[in-house]
Coordinates of C-alpha atoms in Angstrom, one line a residue:
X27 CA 60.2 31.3 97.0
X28 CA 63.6 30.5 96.4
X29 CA 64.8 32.0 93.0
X30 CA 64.2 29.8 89.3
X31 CA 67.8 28.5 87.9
X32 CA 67.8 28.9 84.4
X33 CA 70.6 28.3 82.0
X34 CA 70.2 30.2 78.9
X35 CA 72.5 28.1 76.5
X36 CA 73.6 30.3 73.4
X37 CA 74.6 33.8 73.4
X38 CA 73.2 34.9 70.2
X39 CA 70.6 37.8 70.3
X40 CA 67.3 35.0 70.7
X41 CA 69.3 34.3 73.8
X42 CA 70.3 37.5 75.5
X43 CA 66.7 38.7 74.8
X44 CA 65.2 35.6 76.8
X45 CA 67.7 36.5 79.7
X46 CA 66.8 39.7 79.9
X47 CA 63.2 39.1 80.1
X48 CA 63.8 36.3 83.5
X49 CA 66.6 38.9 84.3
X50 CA 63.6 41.7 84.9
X51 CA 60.5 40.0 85.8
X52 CA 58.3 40.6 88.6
X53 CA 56.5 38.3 89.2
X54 CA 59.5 35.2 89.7
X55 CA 62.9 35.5 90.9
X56 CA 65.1 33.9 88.4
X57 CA 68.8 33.0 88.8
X58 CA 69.9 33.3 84.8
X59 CA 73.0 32.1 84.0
X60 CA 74.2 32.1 80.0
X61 CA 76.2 29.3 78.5
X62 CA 78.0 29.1 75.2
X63 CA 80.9 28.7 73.6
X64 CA 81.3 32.4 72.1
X65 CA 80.0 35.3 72.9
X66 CA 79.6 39.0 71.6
X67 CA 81.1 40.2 68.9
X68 CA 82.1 36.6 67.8
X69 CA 78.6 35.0 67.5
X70 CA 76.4 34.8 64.9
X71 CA 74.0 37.7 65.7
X72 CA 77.1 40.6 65.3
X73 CA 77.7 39.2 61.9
X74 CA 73.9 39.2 61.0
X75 CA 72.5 41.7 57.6
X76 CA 70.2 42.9 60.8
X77 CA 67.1 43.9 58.5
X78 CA 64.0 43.5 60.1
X79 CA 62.1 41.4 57.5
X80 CA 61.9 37.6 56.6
X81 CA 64.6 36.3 55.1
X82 CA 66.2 32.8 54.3
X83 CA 63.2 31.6 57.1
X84 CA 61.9 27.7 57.5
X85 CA 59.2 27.5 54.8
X86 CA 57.1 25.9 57.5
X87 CA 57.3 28.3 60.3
X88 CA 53.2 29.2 60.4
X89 CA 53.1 32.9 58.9
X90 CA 50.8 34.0 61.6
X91 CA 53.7 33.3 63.9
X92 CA 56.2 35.1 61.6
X93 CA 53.6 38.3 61.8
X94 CA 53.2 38.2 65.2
X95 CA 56.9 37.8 66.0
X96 CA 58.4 40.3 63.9
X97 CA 55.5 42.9 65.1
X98 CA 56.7 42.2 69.0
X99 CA 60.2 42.8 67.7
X100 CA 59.6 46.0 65.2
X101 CA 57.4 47.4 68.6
X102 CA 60.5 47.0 70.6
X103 CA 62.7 48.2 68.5
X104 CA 60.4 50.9 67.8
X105 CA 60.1 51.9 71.7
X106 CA 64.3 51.8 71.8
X107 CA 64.4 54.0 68.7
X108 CA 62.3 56.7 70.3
X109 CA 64.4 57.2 73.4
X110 CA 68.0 59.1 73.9
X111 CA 70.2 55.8 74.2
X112 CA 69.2 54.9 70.5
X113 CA 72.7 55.5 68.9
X114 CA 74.4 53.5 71.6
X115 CA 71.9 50.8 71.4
X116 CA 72.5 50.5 67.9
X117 CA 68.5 51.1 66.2
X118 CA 68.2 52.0 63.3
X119 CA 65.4 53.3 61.1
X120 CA 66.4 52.9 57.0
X121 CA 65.2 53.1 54.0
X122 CA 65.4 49.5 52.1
X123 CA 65.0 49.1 48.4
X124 CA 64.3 45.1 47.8
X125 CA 65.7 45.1 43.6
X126 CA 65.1 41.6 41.7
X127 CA 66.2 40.7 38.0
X128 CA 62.1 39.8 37.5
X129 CA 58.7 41.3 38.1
X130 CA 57.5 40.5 41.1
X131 CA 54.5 40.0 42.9
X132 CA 53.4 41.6 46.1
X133 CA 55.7 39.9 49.5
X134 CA 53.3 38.3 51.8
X135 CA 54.8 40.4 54.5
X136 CA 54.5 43.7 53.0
X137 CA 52.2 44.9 55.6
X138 CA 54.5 44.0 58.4
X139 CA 56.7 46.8 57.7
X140 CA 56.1 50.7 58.5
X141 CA 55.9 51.2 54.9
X142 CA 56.2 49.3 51.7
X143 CA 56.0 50.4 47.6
X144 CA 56.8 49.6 44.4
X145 CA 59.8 50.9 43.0
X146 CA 59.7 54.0 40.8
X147 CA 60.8 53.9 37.6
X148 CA 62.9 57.1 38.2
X149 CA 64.4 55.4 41.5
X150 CA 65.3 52.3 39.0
X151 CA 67.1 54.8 36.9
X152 CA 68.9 57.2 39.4
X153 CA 69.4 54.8 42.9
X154 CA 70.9 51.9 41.0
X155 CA 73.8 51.1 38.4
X156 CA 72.8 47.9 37.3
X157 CA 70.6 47.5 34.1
X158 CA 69.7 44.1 35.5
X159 CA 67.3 45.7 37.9
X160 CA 63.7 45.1 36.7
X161 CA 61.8 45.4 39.7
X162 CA 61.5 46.3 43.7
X163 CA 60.0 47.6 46.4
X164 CA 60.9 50.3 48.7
X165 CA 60.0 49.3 52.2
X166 CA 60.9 51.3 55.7
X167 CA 62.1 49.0 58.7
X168 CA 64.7 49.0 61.5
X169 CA 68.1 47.9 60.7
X170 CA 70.8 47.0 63.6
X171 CA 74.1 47.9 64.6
X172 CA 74.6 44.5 65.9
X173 CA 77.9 45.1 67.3
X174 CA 76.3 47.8 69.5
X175 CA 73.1 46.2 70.1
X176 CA 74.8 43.0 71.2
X177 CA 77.1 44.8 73.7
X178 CA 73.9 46.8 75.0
X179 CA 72.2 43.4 75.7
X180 CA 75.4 42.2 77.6
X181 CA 76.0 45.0 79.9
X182 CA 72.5 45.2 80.8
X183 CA 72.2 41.5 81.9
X184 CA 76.0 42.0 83.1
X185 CA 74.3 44.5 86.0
X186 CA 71.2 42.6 86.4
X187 CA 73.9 40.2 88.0
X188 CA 73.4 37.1 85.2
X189 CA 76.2 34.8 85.0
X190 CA 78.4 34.2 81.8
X191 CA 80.3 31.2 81.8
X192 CA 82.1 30.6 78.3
X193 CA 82.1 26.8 77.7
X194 CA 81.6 24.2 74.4
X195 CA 78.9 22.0 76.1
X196 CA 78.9 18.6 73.8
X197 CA 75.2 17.7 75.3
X198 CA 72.7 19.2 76.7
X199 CA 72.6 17.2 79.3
X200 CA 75.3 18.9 80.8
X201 CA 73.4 21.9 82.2
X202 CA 70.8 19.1 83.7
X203 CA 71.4 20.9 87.1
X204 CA 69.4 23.9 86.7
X205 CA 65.5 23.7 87.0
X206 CA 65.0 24.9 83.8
X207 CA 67.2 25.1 80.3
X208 CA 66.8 27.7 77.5
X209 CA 68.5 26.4 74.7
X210 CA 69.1 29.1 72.3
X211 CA 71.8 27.4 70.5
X212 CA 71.4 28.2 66.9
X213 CA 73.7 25.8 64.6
X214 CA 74.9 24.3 67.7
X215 CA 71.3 22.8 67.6
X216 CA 72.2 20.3 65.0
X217 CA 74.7 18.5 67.7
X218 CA 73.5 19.0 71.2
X219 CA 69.8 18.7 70.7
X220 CA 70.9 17.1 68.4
X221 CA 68.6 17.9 65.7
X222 CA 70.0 16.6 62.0
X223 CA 67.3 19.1 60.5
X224 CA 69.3 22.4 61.2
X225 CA 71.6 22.8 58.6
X226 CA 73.7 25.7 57.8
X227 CA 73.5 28.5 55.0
X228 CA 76.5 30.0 54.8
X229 CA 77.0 34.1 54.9
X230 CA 80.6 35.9 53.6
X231 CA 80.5 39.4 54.0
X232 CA 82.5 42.6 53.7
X233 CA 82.6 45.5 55.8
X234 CA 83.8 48.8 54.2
X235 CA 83.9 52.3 55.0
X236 CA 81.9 54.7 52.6
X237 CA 80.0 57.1 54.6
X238 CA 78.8 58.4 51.6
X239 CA 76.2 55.3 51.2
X240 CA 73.2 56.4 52.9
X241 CA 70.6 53.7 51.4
X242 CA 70.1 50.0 52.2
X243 CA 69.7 47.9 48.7
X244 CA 69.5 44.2 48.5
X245 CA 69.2 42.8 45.6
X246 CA 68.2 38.9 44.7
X247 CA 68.7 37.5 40.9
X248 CA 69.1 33.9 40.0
X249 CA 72.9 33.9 40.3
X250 CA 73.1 35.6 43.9
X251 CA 72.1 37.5 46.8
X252 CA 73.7 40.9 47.0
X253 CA 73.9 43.5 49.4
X254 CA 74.6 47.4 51.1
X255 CA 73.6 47.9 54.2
X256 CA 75.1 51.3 56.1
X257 CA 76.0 51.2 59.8
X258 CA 77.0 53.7 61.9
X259 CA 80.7 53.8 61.3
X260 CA 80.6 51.2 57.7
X261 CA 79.0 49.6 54.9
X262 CA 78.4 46.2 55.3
X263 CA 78.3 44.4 51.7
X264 CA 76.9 40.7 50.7
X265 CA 76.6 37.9 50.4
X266 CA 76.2 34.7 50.2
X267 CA 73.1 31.8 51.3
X268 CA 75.4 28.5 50.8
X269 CA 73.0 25.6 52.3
X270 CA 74.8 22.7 53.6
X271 CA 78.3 24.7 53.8
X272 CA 79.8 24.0 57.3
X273 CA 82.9 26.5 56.6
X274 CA 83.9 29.5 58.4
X275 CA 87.1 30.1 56.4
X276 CA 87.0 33.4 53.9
X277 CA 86.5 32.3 50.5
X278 CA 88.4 34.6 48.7
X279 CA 86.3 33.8 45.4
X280 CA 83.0 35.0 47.6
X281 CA 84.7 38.0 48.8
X282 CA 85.9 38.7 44.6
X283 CA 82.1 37.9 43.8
X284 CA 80.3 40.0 46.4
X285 CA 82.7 43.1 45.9
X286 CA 82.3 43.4 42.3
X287 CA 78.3 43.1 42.0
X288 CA 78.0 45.3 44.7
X289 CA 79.9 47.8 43.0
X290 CA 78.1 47.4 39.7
X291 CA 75.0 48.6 41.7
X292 CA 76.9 51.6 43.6
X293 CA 80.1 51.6 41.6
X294 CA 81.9 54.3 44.3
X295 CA 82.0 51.1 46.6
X296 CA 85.3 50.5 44.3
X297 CA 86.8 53.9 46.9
X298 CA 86.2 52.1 49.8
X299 CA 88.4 51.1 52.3
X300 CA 88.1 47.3 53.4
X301 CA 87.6 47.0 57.2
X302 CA 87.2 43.7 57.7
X303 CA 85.5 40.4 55.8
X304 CA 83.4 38.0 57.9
X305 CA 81.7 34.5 58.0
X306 CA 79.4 32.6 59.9
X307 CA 76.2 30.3 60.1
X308 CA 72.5 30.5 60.2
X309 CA 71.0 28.1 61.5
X310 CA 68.3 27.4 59.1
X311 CA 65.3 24.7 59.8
X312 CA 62.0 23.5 58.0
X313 CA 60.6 25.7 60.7
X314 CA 61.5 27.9 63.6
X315 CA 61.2 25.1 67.4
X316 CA 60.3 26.6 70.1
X317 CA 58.6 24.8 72.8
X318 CA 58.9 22.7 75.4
X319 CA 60.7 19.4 76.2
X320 CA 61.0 17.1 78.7
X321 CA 63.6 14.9 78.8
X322 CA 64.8 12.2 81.2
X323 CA 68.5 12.6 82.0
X324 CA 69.7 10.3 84.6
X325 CA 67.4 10.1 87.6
X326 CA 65.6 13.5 86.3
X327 CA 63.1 15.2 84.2
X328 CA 65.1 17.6 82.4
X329 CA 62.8 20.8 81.4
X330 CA 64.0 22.5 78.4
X331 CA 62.7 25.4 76.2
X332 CA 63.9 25.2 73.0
X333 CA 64.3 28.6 70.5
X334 CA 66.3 28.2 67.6
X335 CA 66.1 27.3 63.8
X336 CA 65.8 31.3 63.1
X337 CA 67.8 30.7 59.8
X338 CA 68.2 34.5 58.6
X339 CA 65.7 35.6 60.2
X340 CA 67.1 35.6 64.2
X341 CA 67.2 39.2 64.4
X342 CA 63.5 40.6 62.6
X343 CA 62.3 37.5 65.1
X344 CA 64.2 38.0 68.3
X345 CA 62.1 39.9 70.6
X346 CA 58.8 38.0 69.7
X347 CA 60.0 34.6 70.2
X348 CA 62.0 35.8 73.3
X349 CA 58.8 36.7 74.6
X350 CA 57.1 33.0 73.9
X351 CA 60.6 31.6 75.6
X352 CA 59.2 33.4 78.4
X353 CA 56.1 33.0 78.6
X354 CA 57.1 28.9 78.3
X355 CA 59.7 29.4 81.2
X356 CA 56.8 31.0 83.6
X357 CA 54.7 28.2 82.8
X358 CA 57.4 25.4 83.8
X359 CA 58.8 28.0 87.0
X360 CA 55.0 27.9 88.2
X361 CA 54.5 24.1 88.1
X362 CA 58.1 24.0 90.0
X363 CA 56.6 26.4 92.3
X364 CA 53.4 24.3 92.9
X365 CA 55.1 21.0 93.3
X366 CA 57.7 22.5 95.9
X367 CA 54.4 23.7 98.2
X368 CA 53.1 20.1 97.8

């Protein structure tokens, strides 16, 4: 059988993860090919918080999806973690504290995690600066370097002989030539779908260098989301969660903001050394799409596989829905392979 095309639109990690599962199966040859208008380390994904755990997700997205997905992802991160390439693939096991301004109850994902607790008393006292901290939990989870991970994912589909074409497609018909269409296009979604339901929620951040931060803390009170999340070589510090906010200018009033409460809970983030500030989009939805379209373009049926809505959540969800975009693609490639014997 002749190989599958398959256009993978959207180089964010939900698609890079689908092309490298077609990129390696066994059982049918597929010619991938990614489209998109920016690719690693401008995308989304590389400017991602990169903790494995829900956050700013589609209310809607069914939670025994969310559990499944982000236990496909934590095992594959957790296989990559275990091997000699983990520092250059960017996996990272961390300690998170999770520090609110209110007792809390319980996360409904607390047993999706390696581990998860409440937060000592003591830890309140010693870890954290700001007497606003009432409560938190104290979970263990993989982080990202997304930089790293992202560059990982490239060269590995780079040698498995994928294509990259950078292009701004304005409609998905556009890529109606290939036999199948992965469209992994994030907040592109909202135009070339186009699906008025993905809107964005905007995220500054700040990356620093202080080597001497070794924990991850985010911390969520009524006026804002903060957070310090180490990296390999810097800090990165947050944030915001601005729905409906289509900019990707720095605000310098967000960068002020963010600074300044992340320093009031480590207050030697004031010594560190500014790198660089950054700002993009999740693409948040009601709930995460991903299935299967078909849609008449011209004198064809168009197949499409949708993935995308991920809001914050793209990376803790990556892997598993990467593995449903596959599973989705095999089923189309098979019925192309049936009809072409007819």
């Amino acid at each position: 059988m002749a190989a599958v095309s398959v256009c993978i639109v959207g180089a964010g990690v939900c698609g890079l993860s689908t092309a490298l599962l077609l990129a390696e199966s066994k059982s049918i040859p597929y010619k991938v090919t990614i489209i998109a208008d920016q690719f690693s380390p401008k995308t989304t994904s590389n400017a991602a918080a990169a903790v494995v755990a829900p956050f700013i997700l589609g209310p809607e997205t069914p939670i025994q999806l969310q559990r499944r997905w982000i236990k496909q992802t934590m095992d594959w991160l957790g296989s990559l973690y275990k091997t000699t390439d983990a520092t250059t693939i960017g996996v990272i096991l961390q300690h998170l504290y999770f520090c609110y301004d209110k007792m809390q109850q319980d996360s409904y994902w607390k047993d999706w995690l390696l581990s998860y607790r409440k937060l000592t008393p003591k830890e309140k006292e010693m870890a954290f600066a700001d007497d606003s901290i009432i409560d938190g939990w104290c979970c263990s989870t993989f982080t990202l370097d997304t930089d790293k991970y992202m560059h990982w994912l490239t060269n590995k589909l780079k040698n498995l002989n994928c294509r990259f074409i950078q292009k701004k497609l304005r409609d998905l018909s556009e890529v109606s030539s290939y036999d199948i269409v992965v469209n992994c296009s994030g907040i592109g979604a909202n135009r070339l779908v186009p699906d008025p339901s993905v809107v964005p929620v905007r995220g500054q951040a700040i990356r620093v260098k202080a080597p001497w931060v070794q924990h991850c803390c985010i911390y969520i009170n009524e006026k804002a989301i903060s957070y310090i999340l180490p990296r390999a070589t810097t800090v990165l510090l947050g944030g915001t969660a601005q729905a409906g906010n289509w900019s990707k200018s720095i605000d310098p009033n967000d960068s002020k903001r963010i600074f300044e409460d992340c320093c009031k809970i480590i207050p030697s983030l004031k010594n560190a050394e500014t790198v660089e500030e950054i700002v993009d989009l999740r693409p948040s939805r009601p709930s995460v799409r991903l299935e299967i379209e078909t849609r008449r373009t011209g004198h064809k049926d168009m197949k499409i596989v949708h993935n995308y809505g991920h809001g914050g959540s793209g990376i803790s969800l990556h892997w598993g829905c990467a593995l449903d975009s596959f599973k989705l693609v095999e089923k189309l490639a098979e019925d192309i392979r049936v009809s072409c014997k007819l």
